[in-house]
mmCIF file of C-alpha atoms and ligand atoms in Angstrom:
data_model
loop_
_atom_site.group_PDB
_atom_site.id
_atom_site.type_symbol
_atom_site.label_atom_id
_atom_site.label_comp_id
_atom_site.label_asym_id
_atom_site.label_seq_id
_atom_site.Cartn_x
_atom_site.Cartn_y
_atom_site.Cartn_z
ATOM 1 C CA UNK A 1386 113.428 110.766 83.550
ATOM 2 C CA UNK A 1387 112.502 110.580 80.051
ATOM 3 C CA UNK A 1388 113.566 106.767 79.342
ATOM 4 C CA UNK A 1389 111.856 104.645 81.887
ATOM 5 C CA UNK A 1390 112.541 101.107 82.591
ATOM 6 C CA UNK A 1391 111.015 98.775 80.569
ATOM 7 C CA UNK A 1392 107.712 100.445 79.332
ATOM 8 C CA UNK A 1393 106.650 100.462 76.199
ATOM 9 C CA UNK A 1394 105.028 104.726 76.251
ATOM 10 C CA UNK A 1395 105.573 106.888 79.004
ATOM 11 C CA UNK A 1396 104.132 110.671 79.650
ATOM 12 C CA UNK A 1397 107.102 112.721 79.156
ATOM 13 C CA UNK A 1398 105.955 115.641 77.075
ATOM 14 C CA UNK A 1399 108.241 115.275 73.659
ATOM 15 C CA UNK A 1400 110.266 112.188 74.621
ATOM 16 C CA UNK A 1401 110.792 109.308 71.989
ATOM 17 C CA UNK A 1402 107.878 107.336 73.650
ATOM 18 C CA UNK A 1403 105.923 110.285 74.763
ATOM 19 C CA UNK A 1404 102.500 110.872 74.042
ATOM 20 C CA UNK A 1405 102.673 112.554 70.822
ATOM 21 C CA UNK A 1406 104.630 109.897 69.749
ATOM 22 C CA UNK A 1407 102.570 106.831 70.925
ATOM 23 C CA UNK A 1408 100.768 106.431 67.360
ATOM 24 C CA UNK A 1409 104.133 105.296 65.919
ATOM 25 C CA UNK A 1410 105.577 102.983 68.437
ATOM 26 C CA UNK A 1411 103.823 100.224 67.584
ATOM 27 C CA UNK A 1412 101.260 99.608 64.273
ATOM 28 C CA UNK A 1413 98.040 98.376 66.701
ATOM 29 C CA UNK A 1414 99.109 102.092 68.317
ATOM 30 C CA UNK A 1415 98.021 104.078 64.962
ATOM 31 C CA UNK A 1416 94.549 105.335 66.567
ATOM 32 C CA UNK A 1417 96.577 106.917 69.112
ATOM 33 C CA UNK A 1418 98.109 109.488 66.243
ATOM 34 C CA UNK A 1419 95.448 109.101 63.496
ATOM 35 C CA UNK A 1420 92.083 109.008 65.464
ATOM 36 C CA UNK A 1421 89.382 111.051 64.670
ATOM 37 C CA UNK A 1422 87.564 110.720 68.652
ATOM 38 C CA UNK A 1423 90.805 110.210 70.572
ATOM 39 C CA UNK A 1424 90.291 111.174 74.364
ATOM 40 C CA UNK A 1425 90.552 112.681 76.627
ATOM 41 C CA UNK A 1426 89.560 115.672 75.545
ATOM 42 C CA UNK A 1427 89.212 119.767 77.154
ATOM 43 C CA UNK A 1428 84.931 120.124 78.230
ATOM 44 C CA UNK A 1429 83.790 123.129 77.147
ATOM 45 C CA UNK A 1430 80.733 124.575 75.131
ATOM 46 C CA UNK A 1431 78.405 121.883 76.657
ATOM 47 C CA UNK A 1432 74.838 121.124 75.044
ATOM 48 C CA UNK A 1433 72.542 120.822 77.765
ATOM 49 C CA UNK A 1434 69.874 117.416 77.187
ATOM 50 C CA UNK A 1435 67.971 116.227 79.935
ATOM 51 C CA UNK A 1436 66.934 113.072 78.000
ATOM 52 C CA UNK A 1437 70.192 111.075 78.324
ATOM 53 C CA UNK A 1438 68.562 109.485 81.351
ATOM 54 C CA UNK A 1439 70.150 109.149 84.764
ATOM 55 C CA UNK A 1440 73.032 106.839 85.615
ATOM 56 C CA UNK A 1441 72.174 103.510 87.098
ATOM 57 C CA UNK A 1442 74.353 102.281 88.273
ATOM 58 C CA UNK A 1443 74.146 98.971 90.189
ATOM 59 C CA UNK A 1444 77.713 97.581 92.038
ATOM 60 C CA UNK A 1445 78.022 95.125 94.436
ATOM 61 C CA UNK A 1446 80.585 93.390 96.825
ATOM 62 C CA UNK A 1447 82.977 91.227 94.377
ATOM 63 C CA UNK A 1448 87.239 90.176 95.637
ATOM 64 C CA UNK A 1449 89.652 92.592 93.900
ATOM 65 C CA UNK A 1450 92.742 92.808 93.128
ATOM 66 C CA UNK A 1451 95.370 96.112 93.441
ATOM 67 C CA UNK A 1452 97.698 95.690 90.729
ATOM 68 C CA UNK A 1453 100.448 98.147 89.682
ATOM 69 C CA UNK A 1454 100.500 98.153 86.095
ATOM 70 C CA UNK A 1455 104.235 100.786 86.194
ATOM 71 C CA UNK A 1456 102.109 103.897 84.634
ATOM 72 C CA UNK A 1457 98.946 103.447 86.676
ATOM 73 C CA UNK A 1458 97.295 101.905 89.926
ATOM 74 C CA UNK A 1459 94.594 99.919 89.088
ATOM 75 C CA UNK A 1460 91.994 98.383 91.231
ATOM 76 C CA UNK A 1461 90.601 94.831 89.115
ATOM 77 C CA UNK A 1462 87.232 93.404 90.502
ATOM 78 C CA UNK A 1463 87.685 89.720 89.859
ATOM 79 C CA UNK A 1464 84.634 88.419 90.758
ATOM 80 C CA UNK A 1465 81.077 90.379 89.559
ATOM 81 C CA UNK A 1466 81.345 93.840 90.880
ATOM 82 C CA UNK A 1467 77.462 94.574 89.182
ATOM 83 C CA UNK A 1468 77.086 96.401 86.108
ATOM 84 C CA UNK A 1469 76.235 100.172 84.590
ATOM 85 C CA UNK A 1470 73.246 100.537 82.630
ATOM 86 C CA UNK A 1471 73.463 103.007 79.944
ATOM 87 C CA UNK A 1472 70.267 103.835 77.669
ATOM 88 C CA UNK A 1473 69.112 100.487 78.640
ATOM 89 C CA UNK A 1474 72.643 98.291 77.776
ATOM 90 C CA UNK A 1475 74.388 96.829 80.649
ATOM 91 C CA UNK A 1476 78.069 97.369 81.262
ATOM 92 C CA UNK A 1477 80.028 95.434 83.897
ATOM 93 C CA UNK A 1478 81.915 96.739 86.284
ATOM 94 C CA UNK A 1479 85.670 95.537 85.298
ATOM 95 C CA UNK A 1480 88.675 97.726 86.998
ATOM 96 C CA UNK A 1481 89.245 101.668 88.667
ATOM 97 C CA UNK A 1482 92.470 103.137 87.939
ATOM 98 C CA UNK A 1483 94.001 106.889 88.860
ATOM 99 C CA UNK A 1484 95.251 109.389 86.911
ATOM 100 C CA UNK A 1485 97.263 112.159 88.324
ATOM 101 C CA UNK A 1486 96.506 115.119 87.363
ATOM 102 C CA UNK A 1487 93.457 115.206 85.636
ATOM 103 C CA UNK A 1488 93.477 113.835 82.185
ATOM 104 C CA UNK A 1489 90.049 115.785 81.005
ATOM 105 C CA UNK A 1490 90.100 119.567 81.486
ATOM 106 C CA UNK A 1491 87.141 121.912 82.243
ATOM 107 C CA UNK A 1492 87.408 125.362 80.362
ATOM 108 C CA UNK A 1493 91.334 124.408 80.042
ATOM 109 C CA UNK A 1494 91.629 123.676 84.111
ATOM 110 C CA UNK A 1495 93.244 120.398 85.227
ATOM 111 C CA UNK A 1496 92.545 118.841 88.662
ATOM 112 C CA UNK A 1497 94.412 117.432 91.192
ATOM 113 C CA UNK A 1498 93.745 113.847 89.889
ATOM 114 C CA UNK A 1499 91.254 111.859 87.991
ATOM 115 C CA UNK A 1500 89.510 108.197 88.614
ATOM 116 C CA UNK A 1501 88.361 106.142 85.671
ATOM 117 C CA UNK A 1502 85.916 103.564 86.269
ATOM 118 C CA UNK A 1503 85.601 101.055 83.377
ATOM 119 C CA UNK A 1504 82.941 99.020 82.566
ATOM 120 C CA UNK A 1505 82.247 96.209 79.431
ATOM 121 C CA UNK A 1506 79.511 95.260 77.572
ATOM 122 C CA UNK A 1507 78.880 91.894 76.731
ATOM 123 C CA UNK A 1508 80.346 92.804 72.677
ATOM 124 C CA UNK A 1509 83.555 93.817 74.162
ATOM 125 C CA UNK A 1510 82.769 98.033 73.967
ATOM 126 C CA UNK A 1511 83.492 100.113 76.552
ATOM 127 C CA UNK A 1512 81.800 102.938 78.905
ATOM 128 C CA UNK A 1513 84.374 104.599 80.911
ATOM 129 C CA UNK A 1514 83.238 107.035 84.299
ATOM 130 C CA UNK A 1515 85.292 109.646 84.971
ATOM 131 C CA UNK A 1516 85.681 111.535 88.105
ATOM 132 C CA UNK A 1517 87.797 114.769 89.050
ATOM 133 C CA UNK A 1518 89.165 115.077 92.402
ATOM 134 C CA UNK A 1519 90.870 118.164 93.878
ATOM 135 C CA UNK A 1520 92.709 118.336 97.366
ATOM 136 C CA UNK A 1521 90.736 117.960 100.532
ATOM 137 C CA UNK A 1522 89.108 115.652 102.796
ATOM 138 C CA UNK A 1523 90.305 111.909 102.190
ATOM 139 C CA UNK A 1524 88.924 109.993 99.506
ATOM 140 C CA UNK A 1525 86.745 106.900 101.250
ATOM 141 C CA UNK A 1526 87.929 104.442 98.680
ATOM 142 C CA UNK A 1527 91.717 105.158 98.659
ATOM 143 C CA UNK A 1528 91.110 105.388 102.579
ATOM 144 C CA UNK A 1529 90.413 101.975 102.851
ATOM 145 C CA UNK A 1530 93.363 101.119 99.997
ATOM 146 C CA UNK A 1531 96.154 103.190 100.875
ATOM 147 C CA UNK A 1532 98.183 100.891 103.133
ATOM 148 C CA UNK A 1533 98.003 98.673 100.341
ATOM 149 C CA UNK A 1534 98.785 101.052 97.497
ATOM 150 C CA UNK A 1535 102.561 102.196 99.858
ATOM 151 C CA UNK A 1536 103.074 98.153 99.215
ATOM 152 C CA UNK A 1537 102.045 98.067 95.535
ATOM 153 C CA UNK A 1538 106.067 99.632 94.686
ATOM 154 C CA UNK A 1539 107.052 96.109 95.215
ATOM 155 C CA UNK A 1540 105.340 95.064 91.816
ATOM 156 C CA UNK A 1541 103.336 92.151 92.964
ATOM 157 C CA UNK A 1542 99.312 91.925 93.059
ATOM 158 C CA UNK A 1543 97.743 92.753 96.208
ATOM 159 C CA UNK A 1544 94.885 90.545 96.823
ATOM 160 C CA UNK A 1545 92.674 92.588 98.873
ATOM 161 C CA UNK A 1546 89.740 89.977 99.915
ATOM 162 C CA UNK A 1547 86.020 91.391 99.345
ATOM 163 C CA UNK A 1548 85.959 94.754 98.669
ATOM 164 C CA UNK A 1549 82.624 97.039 98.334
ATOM 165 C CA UNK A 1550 82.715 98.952 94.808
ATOM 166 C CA UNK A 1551 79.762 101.292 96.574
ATOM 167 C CA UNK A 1552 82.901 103.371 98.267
ATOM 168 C CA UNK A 1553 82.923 104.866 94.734
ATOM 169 C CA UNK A 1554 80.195 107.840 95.257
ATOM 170 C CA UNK A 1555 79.450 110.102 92.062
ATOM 171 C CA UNK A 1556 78.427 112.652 94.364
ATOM 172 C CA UNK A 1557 75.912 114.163 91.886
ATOM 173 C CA UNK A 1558 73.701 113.244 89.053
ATOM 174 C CA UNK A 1559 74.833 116.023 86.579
ATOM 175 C CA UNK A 1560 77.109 114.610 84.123
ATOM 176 C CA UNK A 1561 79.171 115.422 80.944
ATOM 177 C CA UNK A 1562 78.852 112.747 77.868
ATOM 178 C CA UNK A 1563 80.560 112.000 75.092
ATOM 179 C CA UNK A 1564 82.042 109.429 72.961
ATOM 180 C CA UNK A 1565 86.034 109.161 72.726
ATOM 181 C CA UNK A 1566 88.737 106.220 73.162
ATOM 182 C CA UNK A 1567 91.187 104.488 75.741
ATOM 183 C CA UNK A 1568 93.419 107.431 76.749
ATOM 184 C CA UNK A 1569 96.203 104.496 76.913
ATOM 185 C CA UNK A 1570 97.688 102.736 74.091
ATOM 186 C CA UNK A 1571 95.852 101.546 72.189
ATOM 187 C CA UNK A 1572 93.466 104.318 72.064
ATOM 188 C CA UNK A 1573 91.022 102.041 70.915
ATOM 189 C CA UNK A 1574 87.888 104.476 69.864
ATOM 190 C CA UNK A 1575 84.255 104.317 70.278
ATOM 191 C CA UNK A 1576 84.558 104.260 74.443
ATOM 192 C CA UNK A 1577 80.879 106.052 76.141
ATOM 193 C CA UNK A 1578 82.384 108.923 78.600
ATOM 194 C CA UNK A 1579 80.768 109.709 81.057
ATOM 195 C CA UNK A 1580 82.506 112.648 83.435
ATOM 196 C CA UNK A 1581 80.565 113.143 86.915
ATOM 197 C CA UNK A 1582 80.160 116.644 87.210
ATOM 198 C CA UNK A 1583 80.749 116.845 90.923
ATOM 199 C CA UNK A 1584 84.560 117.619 91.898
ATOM 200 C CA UNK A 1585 85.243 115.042 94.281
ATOM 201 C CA UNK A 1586 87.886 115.286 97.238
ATOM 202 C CA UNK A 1587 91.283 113.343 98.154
ATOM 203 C CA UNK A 1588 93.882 114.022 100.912
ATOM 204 C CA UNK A 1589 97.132 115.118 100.063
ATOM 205 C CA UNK A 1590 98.600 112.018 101.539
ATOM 206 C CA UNK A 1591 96.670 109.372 99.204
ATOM 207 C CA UNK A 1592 97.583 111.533 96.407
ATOM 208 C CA UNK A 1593 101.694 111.559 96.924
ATOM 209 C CA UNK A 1594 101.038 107.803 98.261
ATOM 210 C CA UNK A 1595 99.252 107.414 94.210
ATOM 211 C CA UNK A 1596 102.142 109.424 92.820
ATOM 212 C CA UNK A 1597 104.892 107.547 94.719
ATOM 213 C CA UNK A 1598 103.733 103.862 94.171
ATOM 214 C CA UNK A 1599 103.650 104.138 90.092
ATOM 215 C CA UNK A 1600 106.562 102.189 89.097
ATOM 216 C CA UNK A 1601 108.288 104.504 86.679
ATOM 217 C CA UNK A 1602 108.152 107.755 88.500
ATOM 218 C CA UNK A 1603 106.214 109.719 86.390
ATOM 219 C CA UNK A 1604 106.062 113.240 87.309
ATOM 220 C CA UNK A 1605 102.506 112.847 85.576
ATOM 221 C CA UNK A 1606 100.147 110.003 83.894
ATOM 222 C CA UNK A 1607 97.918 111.925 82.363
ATOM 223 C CA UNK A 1608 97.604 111.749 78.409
ATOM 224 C CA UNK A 1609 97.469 115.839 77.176
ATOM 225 C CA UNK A 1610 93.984 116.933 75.427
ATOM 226 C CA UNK A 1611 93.253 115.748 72.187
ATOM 227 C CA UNK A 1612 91.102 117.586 69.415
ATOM 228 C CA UNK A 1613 87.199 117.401 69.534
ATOM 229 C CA UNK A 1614 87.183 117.432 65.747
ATOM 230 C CA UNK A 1615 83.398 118.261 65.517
ATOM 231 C CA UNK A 1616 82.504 115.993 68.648
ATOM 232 C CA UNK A 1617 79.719 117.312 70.427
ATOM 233 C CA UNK A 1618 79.956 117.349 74.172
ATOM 234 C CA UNK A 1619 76.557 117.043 76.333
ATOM 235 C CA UNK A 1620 75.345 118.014 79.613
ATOM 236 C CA UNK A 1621 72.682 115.834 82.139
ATOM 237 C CA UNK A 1622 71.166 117.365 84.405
ATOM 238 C CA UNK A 1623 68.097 115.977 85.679
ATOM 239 C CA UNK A 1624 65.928 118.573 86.369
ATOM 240 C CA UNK A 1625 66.115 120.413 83.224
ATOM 241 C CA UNK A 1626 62.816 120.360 81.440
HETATM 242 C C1 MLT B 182 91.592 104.708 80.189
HETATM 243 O O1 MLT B 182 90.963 105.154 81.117
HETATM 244 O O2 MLT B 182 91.317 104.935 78.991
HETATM 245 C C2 MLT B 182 92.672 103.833 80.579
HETATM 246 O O3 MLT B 182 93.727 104.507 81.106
HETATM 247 C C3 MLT B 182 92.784 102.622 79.813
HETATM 248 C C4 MLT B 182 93.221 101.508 80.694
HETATM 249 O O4 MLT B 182 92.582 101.167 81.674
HETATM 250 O O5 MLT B 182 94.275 100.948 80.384
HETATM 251 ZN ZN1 ZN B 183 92.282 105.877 82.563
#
């Protein structure tokens, strides 16, 4: 469908409120059309630099929440989940959310889907983790979710007790970085990305149970590629020298 019920931008590729159009729904939305570092974006032509450091990351046991916010799934920690520490600033842990397919690209390649882990500073700025997931073994996070995310259709919060934020493995240390925006009205700029470089796995049935729960039956949520416009994109690995 191209008009969905009730929300305010939706996916569909050249409806009213579809992504190209989201920069002139609403003033506040103007980054998403006239943004110079809009994510996300296609990763190619990668600068290798050892000396971005390696990700610390540092989570721990907090109550969540599953909400379903109609284009997405989110998971919100409510209590303190622990924090990312990024060239020596820390970043808490705030809320996962899943994006099917993919919304970066590698060498124009989309995968099966795509988690975003975002974290906030103590100034309000965001660093955003991304990781791609293609179809295999079940993911152990969505394992322990799923039941819950079949009952999230129904539009109320799930509250889903303690929950351990350490299901979330990177699976590598090799990351891509860069510096980009929301990919979600309102495309607010200056967001660290980091993309794990590992392709993760998820079962076939978590990924129709993802697809299935989203309240306005997108065929898709992922926002298309924007331009890099001179953006340089950059490699870790850790035992360059
Ligand atoms: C993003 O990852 O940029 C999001 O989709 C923004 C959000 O959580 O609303
Ligand atoms: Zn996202």
């Amino acid at each position: 469908a191209s008009e969905s019920k009730g929300e305010e931008y939706i996916y569909t590729k050249g409806a009213r409120n579809g992504p190209e159009n989201w920069g002139s729904l609403k003033p506040e939305w103007e980054v998403c059309r006239n943004g110079k570092s809009q994510s996300p974006i296609d990763i190619k032509n990668v600068e290798g630099f050892s000396q971005l450091g390696k990700l610390k990351k540092d989570y721990k046991v907090a109550p969540a929440t599953l909400k379903n916010r109609g284009h997405d799934i989110m998971l919100q920690w409510d209590g303190d989940a622990g924090k990312l520490n990024i060239n020596g600033t820390y970043y808490k842990f705030v809320q996962s959310h899943w994006h099917t397919p993919s919304e970066h690209t590698l060498n124009g390649s989309k995968f099966d889907m795509e988690m975003h882990a975002v974290h906030e500073n103590s100034k309000g700025e965001r660093a955003v983790i991304g990781i791609w997931y293609t179809i295999g073994q079940p993911d152990p996070l969505l394992s322990k979710l799923l039941d819950n995310i079949k009952l999230s259709g129904d539009n109320k919060d799930i509250d889903l007790g303690i929950l351990n934020p350490g299901l979330i493995k990177f699976g590598s240390r090799k990351y891509y970085r860069y510096v980009g925006s929301l990919t979600t009205p309102p495309c607010s700029e200056g967001v660290i990305w980091t993309i794990v470089k590992k392709v993760r796995t998820v079962s076939r049935e978590q990924l129709k149970a993802l697809k299935e729960a989203v309240h306005d039956g997108f065929e898709i949520n992922a926002r298309p590629t924007q331009e890099l416009n001179g953006r340089k994109v950059w490699l870790y690995t850790p035992n360059v020298v």
